[in-house]
């Protein structure tokens, strides 16, 4: 499967140092710099605008209004909090995301280790299935999963129903496997000759060596459930169980075109929803190299 | 000496076995040399079976039957109806419109994504001042929740929004999100903007594999910057381009949040609806999961066919 080769290839290359030698860092030609800055402005401006507008009492859409000098207020945050219960929604997002990360790390590490280091029947098929899963869009499984979770098992409006379809992130398993593959085989044979069990080898020898992989996997797993809208939207009708993405979307949907001036509150909610992922990414950006490549594959 | 080259009977732990010979070997052939791997991988294998394999089968099954929602535990008769659901799906103008919309989306999104992400990745490649700043800023939209960034695009492109203020008399009428010619292109633009960071990262990784000496010999032969970009960079990252195109097509086939929120349910009048949105409306809102499943199967086949053709074209030598 050529795509798998490429993904593996990119993952391997990304683990090599990419940073420029410092003495070269001064030779940037100006057309290239203009292009890069223009790109950065286009990517960042909506975020700047979102934040600025969330602090304004009255949305000012004029050109000068994008660069206000005063009149900042937190009223919009109070307003959105009164409408969607930010604390509860954030807690739901946290439970959803936290459970997915936990399952991914525990079961994903075991599976990644087995796929990289253990010879067992069905390993090839499991690996093929894992790659195949990455190109199957989750949205296409919407109807059968809805039938199973809501109609057959009665798990609508439950954390379990929300978490189950996301429980193990395939990209994270892939990242774990790649990192375990890079470890020298002698390490494992030596430990086995000393009589260490596989679980002990995984826990005491392999895991400490792949700590960066765990961090990368946690980060890329985080953005899946935290940002997910469609699935929790389908199965939660109870506002007390809705993650922030869903409650904010419902608020946008219900006020669109009716409220005189709803944008301030909506944008305040958007800032609260976007902030955790953006902050995590900025803090840990160097772990976010091409290793998380497949995260987009699931769409 | 590595595990891979060791004969199975020298397996660690085999020495403690009372009769390590033939029986051990037989078990090894059936389960593999480290059958514990089956235990380690089992939770993930079960997950794949329950969350992916079974639902795909179920979707196909539902699409060939007269299926409707029932309360948990209720057993009802669901007769086989052949291709009826497919006929009904295909003859529905809203469904046809949504597939046409995806075509419009792809025609705008795919070329824009490939060109912009490759150009920005090439500009970002190598020794650049403030490289980390650019990398982070390009990636921020990708990691942000669609719902959050849709909110600010709603604001930016609203009737009296910043973009129309900026355009002044050039502002479209009716405004972007309620304009039936501009709604779908705007969604394509939004998705391009949001996903570009991932594709820049993919190209950046691929560019590390393009040999520096190629550029050096090209410049000695008198090739300009544009010439070496077209003749070395573009062919050099061709396999990444295949992946970028396939991922863009999958993203396009999956549109839901954008038409649902940005254009208020695929408006105006279905001009920006997507197949997944129609699946949601027919399947969940109107209670026809059989027709919705038929749409889903058609979409899945469509994606696979386009991805296959694309792979053939881009990887042809």
Coordinates of C-alpha atoms in Angstrom, one line a residue:
Chain A
X1 CA 0.0 0.0 0.0
X2 CA 1.8 3.1 -1.3
X3 CA 0.1 5.4 1.1
X4 CA 1.3 3.5 4.0
X5 CA 4.8 3.5 2.7
X6 CA 4.7 7.2 2.3
X7 CA 3.3 7.8 5.8
X8 CA 6.0 5.6 7.2
X9 CA 8.6 7.4 5.2
X10 CA 7.4 10.8 6.3
X11 CA 7.3 9.7 9.9
X12 CA 10.8 8.5 9.7
X13 CA 12.1 11.6 8.1
X14 CA 10.3 13.8 10.5
X15 CA 12.3 12.2 13.4
X16 CA 15.5 13.5 11.8
X17 CA 16.5 17.0 12.8
X18 CA 15.0 19.6 10.4
X19 CA 16.2 22.8 12.0
X20 CA 18.3 25.1 9.9
X21 CA 22.0 25.6 10.8
X22 CA 22.1 28.9 12.7
X23 CA 24.7 30.6 10.6
X24 CA 22.4 30.3 7.5
X25 CA 19.3 31.8 9.2
X26 CA 20.1 35.3 8.0
X27 CA 19.9 34.8 4.2
X28 CA 16.1 34.9 3.8
X29 CA 15.3 36.7 0.5
X30 CA 12.6 39.3 0.9
X31 CA 10.0 38.0 -1.6
X32 CA 10.0 34.8 0.3
X33 CA 9.6 36.6 3.6
X34 CA 6.7 38.7 2.2
X35 CA 5.0 35.5 1.1
X36 CA 5.5 33.9 4.5
X37 CA 4.3 37.0 6.4
X38 CA 1.2 37.3 4.1
X39 CA 0.4 33.7 4.8
X40 CA 0.8 34.2 8.6
X41 CA -1.5 37.2 8.5
X42 CA -4.2 35.3 6.7
X43 CA -3.9 32.3 9.1
X44 CA -3.8 34.4 12.3
X45 CA -6.1 37.3 11.6
X46 CA -9.3 35.4 12.2
X47 CA -8.0 34.3 15.6
X48 CA -7.0 37.8 16.5
X49 CA -10.3 39.1 15.4
X50 CA -12.2 36.4 17.3
X51 CA -10.4 37.4 20.5
X52 CA -10.7 41.2 20.0
X53 CA -14.4 41.0 19.1
X54 CA -15.1 38.8 22.1
X55 CA -13.9 41.6 24.3
X56 CA -16.1 44.3 22.8
X57 CA -19.4 45.4 24.2
X58 CA -20.7 46.3 20.8
X59 CA -19.3 44.5 17.7
X60 CA -17.7 47.0 15.5
X61 CA -17.2 45.6 12.0
X62 CA -15.7 48.7 10.5
X63 CA -12.0 48.5 9.4
X64 CA -10.9 50.6 12.3
X65 CA -13.0 48.5 14.6
X66 CA -10.5 45.6 14.1
X67 CA -7.9 47.6 16.0
X68 CA -9.7 48.9 19.1
X69 CA -7.8 50.9 21.7
X70 CA -10.2 50.6 24.6
X71 CA -13.6 49.6 25.9
X72 CA -12.7 46.0 26.6
X73 CA -15.1 44.1 28.7
X74 CA -15.7 40.5 29.8
X75 CA -19.5 40.8 29.5
X76 CA -19.6 38.5 26.5
X77 CA -18.0 35.7 28.5
X78 CA -20.6 36.2 31.3
X79 CA -23.3 36.2 28.6
X80 CA -22.3 33.0 27.0
X81 CA -21.8 31.4 30.4
X82 CA -25.4 32.3 31.2
X83 CA -26.7 30.6 28.1
X84 CA -24.7 27.4 27.7
X85 CA -23.2 26.7 31.1
X86 CA -19.5 26.9 30.2
X87 CA -18.3 25.0 33.2
X88 CA -20.5 22.0 32.6
X89 CA -19.8 22.0 28.8
X90 CA -16.1 22.2 29.4
X91 CA -16.3 19.4 32.0
X92 CA -18.1 17.2 29.4
X93 CA -15.5 18.0 26.8
X94 CA -12.8 17.2 29.3
X95 CA -14.4 13.8 30.2
X96 CA -14.9 12.9 26.6
X97 CA -11.3 13.9 25.6
X98 CA -9.7 12.5 28.8
X99 CA -11.3 9.1 28.4
X100 CA -10.3 8.9 24.8
X101 CA -6.7 9.8 25.6
X102 CA -6.6 7.2 28.4
X103 CA -8.0 4.4 26.3
X104 CA -5.7 5.4 23.4
X105 CA -2.6 5.4 25.6
X106 CA -3.3 2.2 27.4
X107 CA -4.7 0.0 24.5
X108 CA -2.7 1.9 21.8
X109 CA 0.6 1.3 23.5
X110 CA -0.2 -2.4 23.9
X111 CA -1.3 -2.7 20.3
X112 CA 1.6 -0.6 19.0
X113 CA 4.1 -2.7 20.9
X114 CA 2.6 -5.9 19.7
X115 CA 2.5 -4.7 16.1
X116 CA 6.2 -3.6 16.2
X117 CA 7.8 -6.1 18.4
X118 CA 5.9 -9.3 18.8
X119 CA 5.4 -12.1 16.2
X120 CA 1.9 -13.4 16.4
X121 CA -0.7 -14.8 14.1
X122 CA -2.8 -12.0 12.4
X123 CA -0.3 -9.2 12.9
X124 CA -0.2 -8.5 9.2
X125 CA -3.9 -8.4 8.9
X126 CA -4.3 -6.2 11.9
X127 CA -1.8 -3.7 10.5
X128 CA -3.5 -3.7 7.2
X129 CA -6.8 -3.1 8.9
X130 CA -5.3 -0.2 10.9
X131 CA -4.2 1.5 7.7
X132 CA -7.5 0.9 6.0
X133 CA -9.3 2.5 8.9
X134 CA -7.5 5.7 8.4
X135 CA -9.0 6.3 5.0
X136 CA -12.6 5.4 6.0
X137 CA -14.3 8.7 6.8
X138 CA -16.0 8.5 10.2
X139 CA -19.0 10.4 8.8
X140 CA -19.9 7.6 6.5
X141 CA -20.4 5.3 9.5
X142 CA -22.7 7.8 11.1
X143 CA -25.9 5.9 10.3
X144 CA -24.9 2.4 11.4
X145 CA -23.1 3.7 14.5
X146 CA -26.2 5.7 15.4
X147 CA -28.3 2.6 14.9
X148 CA -26.0 0.5 17.1
X149 CA -25.3 3.0 19.9
X150 CA -28.6 4.7 20.2
X151 CA -31.1 2.1 19.0
X152 CA -29.6 -1.3 19.8
X153 CA -27.7 -0.5 23.0
X154 CA -29.7 2.5 24.2
X155 CA -26.5 4.5 24.9
X156 CA -27.9 7.9 23.7
X157 CA -27.1 10.7 26.2
X158 CA -24.3 8.8 27.9
X159 CA -20.6 9.3 28.1
X160 CA -20.0 5.7 27.0
X161 CA -21.9 6.2 23.8
X162 CA -20.0 9.4 23.1
X163 CA -16.6 7.9 23.8
X164 CA -16.8 4.4 22.3
X165 CA -16.4 5.2 18.6
X166 CA -13.3 7.4 19.3
X167 CA -11.8 5.2 22.1
X168 CA -8.6 4.2 20.3
X169 CA -7.0 6.7 17.9
X170 CA -5.6 4.8 14.9
X171 CA -2.9 7.5 14.3
X172 CA -1.7 7.2 17.8
X173 CA -1.3 3.4 17.5
X174 CA 0.6 4.1 14.3
X175 CA 2.9 6.6 16.0
X176 CA 3.5 4.1 18.9
X177 CA 4.4 1.4 16.4
X178 CA 6.8 3.6 14.5
X179 CA 8.7 4.5 17.7
X180 CA 8.8 1.0 19.0
X181 CA 10.2 -0.2 15.6
X182 CA 13.1 2.3 15.9
X183 CA 14.4 0.8 19.2
X184 CA 17.3 -1.7 18.7
X185 CA 16.3 -5.3 18.8
X186 CA 19.2 -6.3 21.1
X187 CA 17.5 -4.4 23.9
X188 CA 14.5 -6.7 23.6
X189 CA 16.4 -10.0 23.1
X190 CA 18.7 -9.2 26.1
X191 CA 15.7 -8.5 28.3
X192 CA 14.0 -11.7 27.2
X193 CA 17.0 -13.8 27.8
X194 CA 17.1 -12.3 31.3
X195 CA 13.6 -13.6 31.7
X196 CA 11.7 -10.4 31.8
X197 CA 8.0 -10.7 30.8
X198 CA 6.8 -8.8 27.8
X199 CA 4.6 -6.6 29.9
X200 CA 7.7 -5.7 32.0
X201 CA 9.8 -5.1 28.9
X202 CA 7.1 -2.8 27.6
X203 CA 6.7 -0.9 30.9
X204 CA 10.3 -0.7 32.2
X205 CA 12.4 -0.7 29.1
X206 CA 10.5 0.4 26.0
X207 CA 8.1 2.9 27.4
X208 CA 10.8 5.2 29.0
X209 CA 12.5 5.3 25.6
X210 CA 9.4 6.3 23.6
X211 CA 8.2 9.1 26.0
X212 CA 8.2 11.7 23.2
X213 CA 5.9 9.4 21.2
X214 CA 3.4 9.3 24.1
X215 CA 3.4 13.1 24.3
X216 CA 2.9 13.4 20.5
X217 CA 0.1 10.8 20.6
X218 CA -1.6 12.5 23.5
X219 CA -1.5 15.9 21.7
X220 CA -2.9 14.5 18.4
X221 CA -5.5 12.4 20.2
X222 CA -6.6 15.5 22.1
X223 CA -7.7 17.5 19.1
X224 CA -10.0 14.7 17.8
X225 CA -12.6 14.5 20.6
X226 CA -12.1 18.0 21.8
X227 CA -13.0 19.5 18.4
X228 CA -15.5 16.8 17.4
X229 CA -18.9 18.0 16.6
X230 CA -21.0 15.6 14.6
X231 CA -21.0 12.5 16.8
X232 CA -21.7 14.0 20.2
X233 CA -24.2 16.3 18.4
X234 CA -26.0 13.2 17.1
X235 CA -26.2 11.3 20.4
X236 CA -26.7 14.0 23.0
X237 CA -30.0 15.7 23.4
X238 CA -29.4 16.4 27.1
X239 CA -27.7 19.8 27.5
X240 CA -26.0 18.6 30.7
X241 CA -24.0 16.0 28.7
X242 CA -23.1 18.1 25.7
X243 CA -19.4 19.0 25.1
X244 CA -18.7 22.6 24.5
X245 CA -18.5 22.2 20.7
X246 CA -22.0 20.9 20.6
X247 CA -23.6 23.4 23.1
X248 CA -21.9 26.3 21.3
X249 CA -23.1 25.1 17.9
X250 CA -26.6 24.7 19.2
X251 CA -26.4 28.3 20.5
X252 CA -25.1 29.5 17.1
X253 CA -27.9 27.6 15.4
X254 CA -30.7 28.8 17.7
X255 CA -29.8 32.5 17.7
X256 CA -28.7 32.8 14.1
X257 CA -30.7 35.5 12.4
X258 CA -32.9 36.2 15.5
X259 CA -30.8 37.9 18.2
X260 CA -30.0 41.5 17.5
X261 CA -26.3 41.2 18.4
X262 CA -25.3 37.6 19.2
X263 CA -21.7 37.7 17.9
X264 CA -20.0 38.9 21.1
X265 CA -21.3 35.9 23.1
X266 CA -20.7 33.4 20.3
X267 CA -17.1 34.6 19.8
X268 CA -16.5 34.5 23.5
X269 CA -17.6 30.9 23.5
X270 CA -15.4 30.2 20.4
X271 CA -12.4 31.6 22.3
X272 CA -13.0 29.3 25.2
X273 CA -13.4 26.3 22.8
X274 CA -10.4 27.1 20.8
X275 CA -8.0 28.1 23.5
X276 CA -7.0 24.8 25.1
X277 CA -6.0 23.2 21.8
X278 CA -4.1 26.3 20.6
X279 CA -2.3 26.7 23.9
X280 CA -1.4 23.0 24.1
X281 CA -0.1 23.2 20.6
X282 CA 2.0 26.3 21.2
X283 CA 3.6 24.9 24.3
X284 CA 4.4 21.5 22.7
X285 CA 4.8 22.6 19.1
X286 CA 8.1 20.8 18.6
X287 CA 6.4 17.5 19.3
X288 CA 3.9 18.2 16.5
X289 CA 6.0 17.4 13.5
X290 CA 5.0 15.2 10.7
X291 CA 4.6 12.3 13.0
X292 CA 0.9 13.2 13.4
X293 CA 0.4 13.0 9.7
X294 CA -2.4 10.6 9.7
X295 CA -4.5 12.6 12.1
X296 CA -6.1 14.3 9.1
X297 CA -6.7 11.0 7.4
X298 CA -9.7 10.3 9.5
X299 CA -11.1 13.6 8.6
Chain B
X1 CA 21.7 -12.1 16.4
X2 CA 18.1 -10.9 16.4
X3 CA 14.8 -12.6 17.3
X4 CA 13.9 -12.6 13.6
X5 CA 16.6 -15.0 12.7
X6 CA 16.3 -17.3 15.7
X7 CA 14.7 -20.7 15.1
X8 CA 11.4 -21.0 17.1
X9 CA 12.7 -23.7 19.5
X10 CA 15.3 -21.3 21.1
X11 CA 12.4 -19.0 22.1
X12 CA 13.1 -17.7 25.6
X13 CA 10.9 -19.6 28.0
X14 CA 11.0 -22.7 25.9
X15 CA 13.8 -24.1 28.0
X16 CA 11.5 -24.3 31.0
X17 CA 8.9 -26.2 29.0
X18 CA 9.0 -29.9 29.8
X19 CA 8.7 -31.1 26.2
X20 CA 9.9 -28.2 24.1
X21 CA 10.1 -30.1 20.8
X22 CA 7.3 -30.9 18.5
X23 CA 4.3 -29.6 20.6
X24 CA 5.9 -26.2 21.1
X25 CA 6.6 -25.9 17.4
X26 CA 3.0 -26.8 16.5
X27 CA 1.6 -24.1 18.8
X28 CA 4.1 -21.6 17.4
X29 CA 3.0 -22.3 13.9
X30 CA -0.6 -21.6 14.8
X31 CA -0.3 -18.6 17.1
X32 CA 3.0 -17.1 16.0
X33 CA 6.3 -17.0 18.0
X34 CA 5.0 -14.6 20.7
X35 CA 1.3 -15.5 21.1
X36 CA 1.1 -12.9 23.9
X37 CA 1.0 -10.4 21.1
X38 CA -2.6 -11.6 20.4
X39 CA -3.5 -10.6 24.0
X40 CA -1.8 -7.2 23.7
X41 CA -3.4 -6.4 20.4
X42 CA -6.9 -7.9 21.2
X43 CA -8.5 -4.7 22.6
X44 CA -7.6 -2.8 19.5
X45 CA -8.6 -5.6 17.2
X46 CA -12.0 -5.8 18.9
X47 CA -12.3 -2.0 18.7
X48 CA -11.7 -2.1 14.9
X49 CA -14.1 -4.9 14.4
X50 CA -16.9 -3.3 16.5
X51 CA -16.5 0.4 15.4
X52 CA -15.4 -0.1 11.8
X53 CA -15.9 -3.5 10.2
X54 CA -19.3 -4.3 11.6
X55 CA -20.8 -0.8 10.9
X56 CA -19.6 -0.9 7.3
X57 CA -21.3 -4.2 6.9
X58 CA -24.4 -2.9 8.7
X59 CA -24.5 0.2 6.5
X60 CA -24.5 -2.0 3.3
X61 CA -27.2 -4.3 4.8
X62 CA -29.4 -1.4 5.9
X63 CA -29.1 0.1 2.4
X64 CA -30.7 -3.0 0.9
X65 CA -33.6 -3.3 3.3
X66 CA -36.6 -1.4 4.3
X67 CA -35.1 -0.1 7.6
X68 CA -36.6 2.2 10.2
X69 CA -35.7 3.1 13.8
X70 CA -37.2 1.1 16.6
X71 CA -36.8 1.2 20.4
X72 CA -34.0 -0.9 21.8
X73 CA -34.9 -4.6 21.9
X74 CA -37.9 -4.4 19.6
X75 CA -37.8 -7.0 16.8
X76 CA -39.5 -6.0 13.6
X77 CA -39.6 -7.3 10.0
X78 CA -37.3 -5.5 7.7
X79 CA -37.9 -6.8 4.2
X80 CA -35.2 -6.9 1.5
X81 CA -35.9 -4.3 -1.1
X82 CA -33.1 -4.6 -3.5
X83 CA -32.0 -1.4 -5.0
X84 CA -35.1 0.6 -4.0
X85 CA -33.2 2.8 -1.5
X86 CA -30.5 3.6 -4.1
X87 CA -33.2 4.4 -6.7
X88 CA -34.9 6.7 -4.2
X89 CA -31.6 8.4 -3.2
X90 CA -30.5 9.0 -6.8
X91 CA -33.8 10.3 -7.9
X92 CA -33.9 12.8 -5.1
X93 CA -32.9 16.2 -6.5
X94 CA -31.5 17.3 -3.1
X95 CA -29.1 14.3 -3.1
X96 CA -28.0 15.0 -6.7
X97 CA -27.5 18.6 -5.8
X98 CA -25.4 17.7 -2.8
X99 CA -23.1 15.5 -4.9
X100 CA -22.8 18.3 -7.4
X101 CA -21.9 20.7 -4.6
X102 CA -19.1 18.4 -3.6
X103 CA -17.8 18.5 -7.2
X104 CA -17.8 22.3 -7.1
X105 CA -16.1 22.1 -3.7
X106 CA -13.4 19.8 -5.0
X107 CA -12.7 21.8 -8.2
X108 CA -11.9 24.8 -6.0
X109 CA -10.4 23.2 -2.9
X110 CA -8.1 20.6 -4.4
X111 CA -6.0 22.7 -6.8
X112 CA -5.9 25.6 -4.3
X113 CA -4.8 23.3 -1.5
X114 CA -2.0 21.6 -3.6
X115 CA -0.6 24.9 -4.9
X116 CA -0.8 26.9 -1.7
X117 CA 0.5 24.2 0.6
X118 CA 3.4 23.3 -1.7
X119 CA 4.4 27.0 -2.3
X120 CA 4.3 27.8 1.4
X121 CA 6.1 24.6 2.3
X122 CA 8.8 25.4 -0.2
X123 CA 9.1 28.9 1.2
X124 CA 9.3 27.6 4.7
X125 CA 11.8 24.9 3.8
X126 CA 15.4 25.5 4.8
X127 CA 17.0 28.4 6.6
X128 CA 14.3 30.9 7.4
X129 CA 14.1 33.5 10.1
X130 CA 11.3 33.0 12.6
X131 CA 10.6 29.5 11.1
X132 CA 8.9 28.3 14.3
X133 CA 6.6 31.2 14.3
X134 CA 5.4 30.6 10.8
X135 CA 5.1 26.9 11.3
X136 CA 2.9 27.5 14.4
X137 CA 0.8 30.1 12.7
X138 CA 0.1 28.0 9.7
X139 CA -1.0 25.1 11.9
X140 CA -3.3 26.9 14.3
X141 CA -6.4 26.7 12.1
X142 CA -5.9 23.0 11.6
X143 CA -5.9 22.2 15.4
X144 CA -8.8 24.5 16.2
X145 CA -12.3 23.3 16.6
X146 CA -14.4 23.8 13.4
X147 CA -17.2 25.1 15.5
X148 CA -15.0 27.9 16.9
X149 CA -13.5 29.0 13.6
X150 CA -16.9 28.7 11.8
X151 CA -18.1 31.2 14.4
X152 CA -15.5 33.8 13.5
X153 CA -16.0 33.2 9.7
X154 CA -19.7 33.8 10.2
X155 CA -18.9 37.1 11.8
X156 CA -16.2 38.1 9.2
X157 CA -18.5 37.2 6.2
X158 CA -21.8 38.4 7.6
X159 CA -23.7 41.1 5.7
X160 CA -22.1 44.0 7.5
X161 CA -19.0 42.0 8.4
X162 CA -15.4 42.9 8.2
X163 CA -14.9 41.4 4.7
X164 CA -17.7 43.3 3.1
X165 CA -16.5 46.5 4.8
X166 CA -13.1 45.9 3.4
X167 CA -14.5 45.3 -0.1
X168 CA -16.8 48.4 0.1
X169 CA -18.7 48.7 -3.1
X170 CA -17.3 45.4 -4.4
X171 CA -19.1 43.4 -1.7
X172 CA -21.3 40.8 -3.2
X173 CA -25.1 41.2 -3.0
X174 CA -26.6 39.1 -1.6
X175 CA -23.8 38.6 0.9
X176 CA -21.5 35.6 0.9
X177 CA -23.3 33.1 3.1
X178 CA -26.7 33.7 1.6
X179 CA -25.6 33.9 -2.0
X180 CA -26.3 30.8 -3.9
X181 CA -23.3 31.1 -6.2
X182 CA -20.8 32.1 -3.5
X183 CA -21.9 29.9 -0.6
X184 CA -20.2 26.7 -1.8
X185 CA -17.0 28.4 -3.0
X186 CA -16.8 30.1 0.4
X187 CA -17.0 26.8 2.2
X188 CA -14.3 25.5 -0.1
X189 CA -12.1 28.5 0.8
X190 CA -12.8 27.9 4.5
X191 CA -11.8 24.3 4.4
X192 CA -8.7 25.1 2.3
X193 CA -7.7 27.7 5.0
X194 CA -8.4 25.3 7.9
X195 CA -6.6 22.2 6.5
X196 CA -3.7 23.9 4.8
X197 CA -1.4 23.6 7.9
X198 CA -1.5 19.8 7.8
X199 CA -0.7 19.7 4.1
X200 CA 2.2 22.2 4.5
X201 CA 3.6 19.9 7.2
X202 CA 3.2 16.9 4.8
X203 CA 5.0 18.7 2.0
X204 CA 7.7 20.0 4.4
X205 CA 8.4 16.4 5.4
X206 CA 8.5 15.3 1.7
X207 CA 10.8 18.2 0.8
X208 CA 13.5 16.8 3.1
X209 CA 13.8 13.9 0.7
X210 CA 14.5 16.1 -2.4
X211 CA 18.3 16.1 -2.9
X212 CA 20.1 19.5 -2.5
X213 CA 22.6 18.5 -5.2
X214 CA 19.7 18.6 -7.7
X215 CA 19.1 22.3 -7.1
X216 CA 22.8 23.0 -7.2
X217 CA 23.4 21.3 -10.6
X218 CA 20.2 23.0 -11.9
X219 CA 21.4 26.4 -10.9
X220 CA 24.8 25.6 -12.5
X221 CA 22.9 24.8 -15.7
X222 CA 21.4 28.3 -15.5
X223 CA 17.9 27.3 -14.3
X224 CA 16.0 30.0 -12.5
X225 CA 14.2 29.7 -9.1
X226 CA 10.9 29.1 -10.8
X227 CA 12.4 26.6 -13.2
X228 CA 14.0 24.5 -10.5
X229 CA 10.7 24.7 -8.5
X230 CA 8.8 23.3 -11.5
X231 CA 11.4 20.8 -12.6
X232 CA 12.8 19.5 -9.3
X233 CA 10.5 20.4 -6.4
X234 CA 7.2 19.5 -8.0
X235 CA 8.2 16.0 -9.4
X236 CA 10.2 15.4 -6.2
X237 CA 7.2 15.5 -3.9
X238 CA 4.8 13.7 -6.2
X239 CA 4.0 10.9 -3.8
X240 CA 3.1 13.5 -1.2
X241 CA 0.9 15.2 -3.7
X242 CA -1.0 11.9 -4.2
X243 CA -1.6 11.8 -0.4
X244 CA -2.6 15.5 -0.2
X245 CA -5.1 15.0 -3.1
X246 CA -6.6 11.9 -1.5
X247 CA -6.9 13.5 1.9
X248 CA -8.5 16.6 0.4
X249 CA -11.1 14.4 -1.4
X250 CA -11.9 12.6 1.8
X251 CA -12.3 15.9 3.6
X252 CA -14.6 17.1 0.8
X253 CA -16.7 13.9 1.0
X254 CA -17.1 14.5 4.7
X255 CA -18.3 18.0 4.8
X256 CA -20.9 18.5 7.5
X257 CA -20.1 21.1 10.2
X258 CA -19.4 23.8 7.6
X259 CA -22.7 23.6 5.6
X260 CA -24.6 22.9 8.8
X261 CA -23.4 26.0 10.7
X262 CA -21.7 28.4 8.2
X263 CA -24.5 28.4 5.7
X264 CA -27.3 27.5 8.2
X265 CA -28.0 24.0 7.0
X266 CA -26.7 24.0 3.4
X267 CA -28.5 27.2 2.4
X268 CA -29.5 29.1 0.6
X269 CA -32.0 26.6 -0.6
X270 CA -29.6 23.6 -0.7
X271 CA -27.0 25.6 -2.7
X272 CA -24.3 24.5 -0.2
X273 CA -25.6 21.2 1.1
X274 CA -23.3 18.2 1.3
X275 CA -24.0 14.5 1.1
X276 CA -23.3 14.0 4.8
X277 CA -25.7 16.8 5.6
X278 CA -28.4 15.2 3.5
X279 CA -27.6 11.9 5.2
X280 CA -28.2 13.5 8.5
X281 CA -31.4 15.2 7.3
X282 CA -32.8 12.0 5.6
X283 CA -31.5 9.5 8.1
X284 CA -31.8 11.1 11.6
X285 CA -34.1 14.0 11.2
X286 CA -36.7 12.4 8.9
X287 CA -36.1 8.8 10.1
X288 CA -35.1 7.1 6.8
X289 CA -31.8 5.4 7.7
X290 CA -32.1 3.1 4.8
X291 CA -32.0 5.9 2.2
X292 CA -29.2 7.7 4.2
X293 CA -27.2 4.5 4.2
X294 CA -27.6 4.2 0.4
X295 CA -26.2 7.7 0.1
X296 CA -23.3 6.8 2.4
X297 CA -22.5 3.7 0.4
X298 CA -22.6 5.7 -2.9
X299 CA -20.3 8.3 -1.3
X300 CA -17.9 5.7 -0.1
X301 CA -17.7 4.2 -3.6
X302 CA -17.3 7.6 -5.1
X303 CA -14.4 8.4 -2.8
X304 CA -12.7 5.1 -3.5
X305 CA -13.1 5.5 -7.3
X306 CA -11.8 9.1 -7.4
X307 CA -8.9 8.2 -5.0
X308 CA -8.0 5.2 -7.2
X309 CA -8.1 7.2 -10.5
X310 CA -6.1 10.0 -8.9
X311 CA -3.4 7.6 -7.6
X312 CA -3.1 6.1 -11.1
X313 CA -2.7 9.5 -12.8
X314 CA -0.3 11.0 -10.3
X315 CA 1.9 8.0 -9.9
X316 CA 2.1 7.2 -13.5
X317 CA 5.7 7.3 -14.7

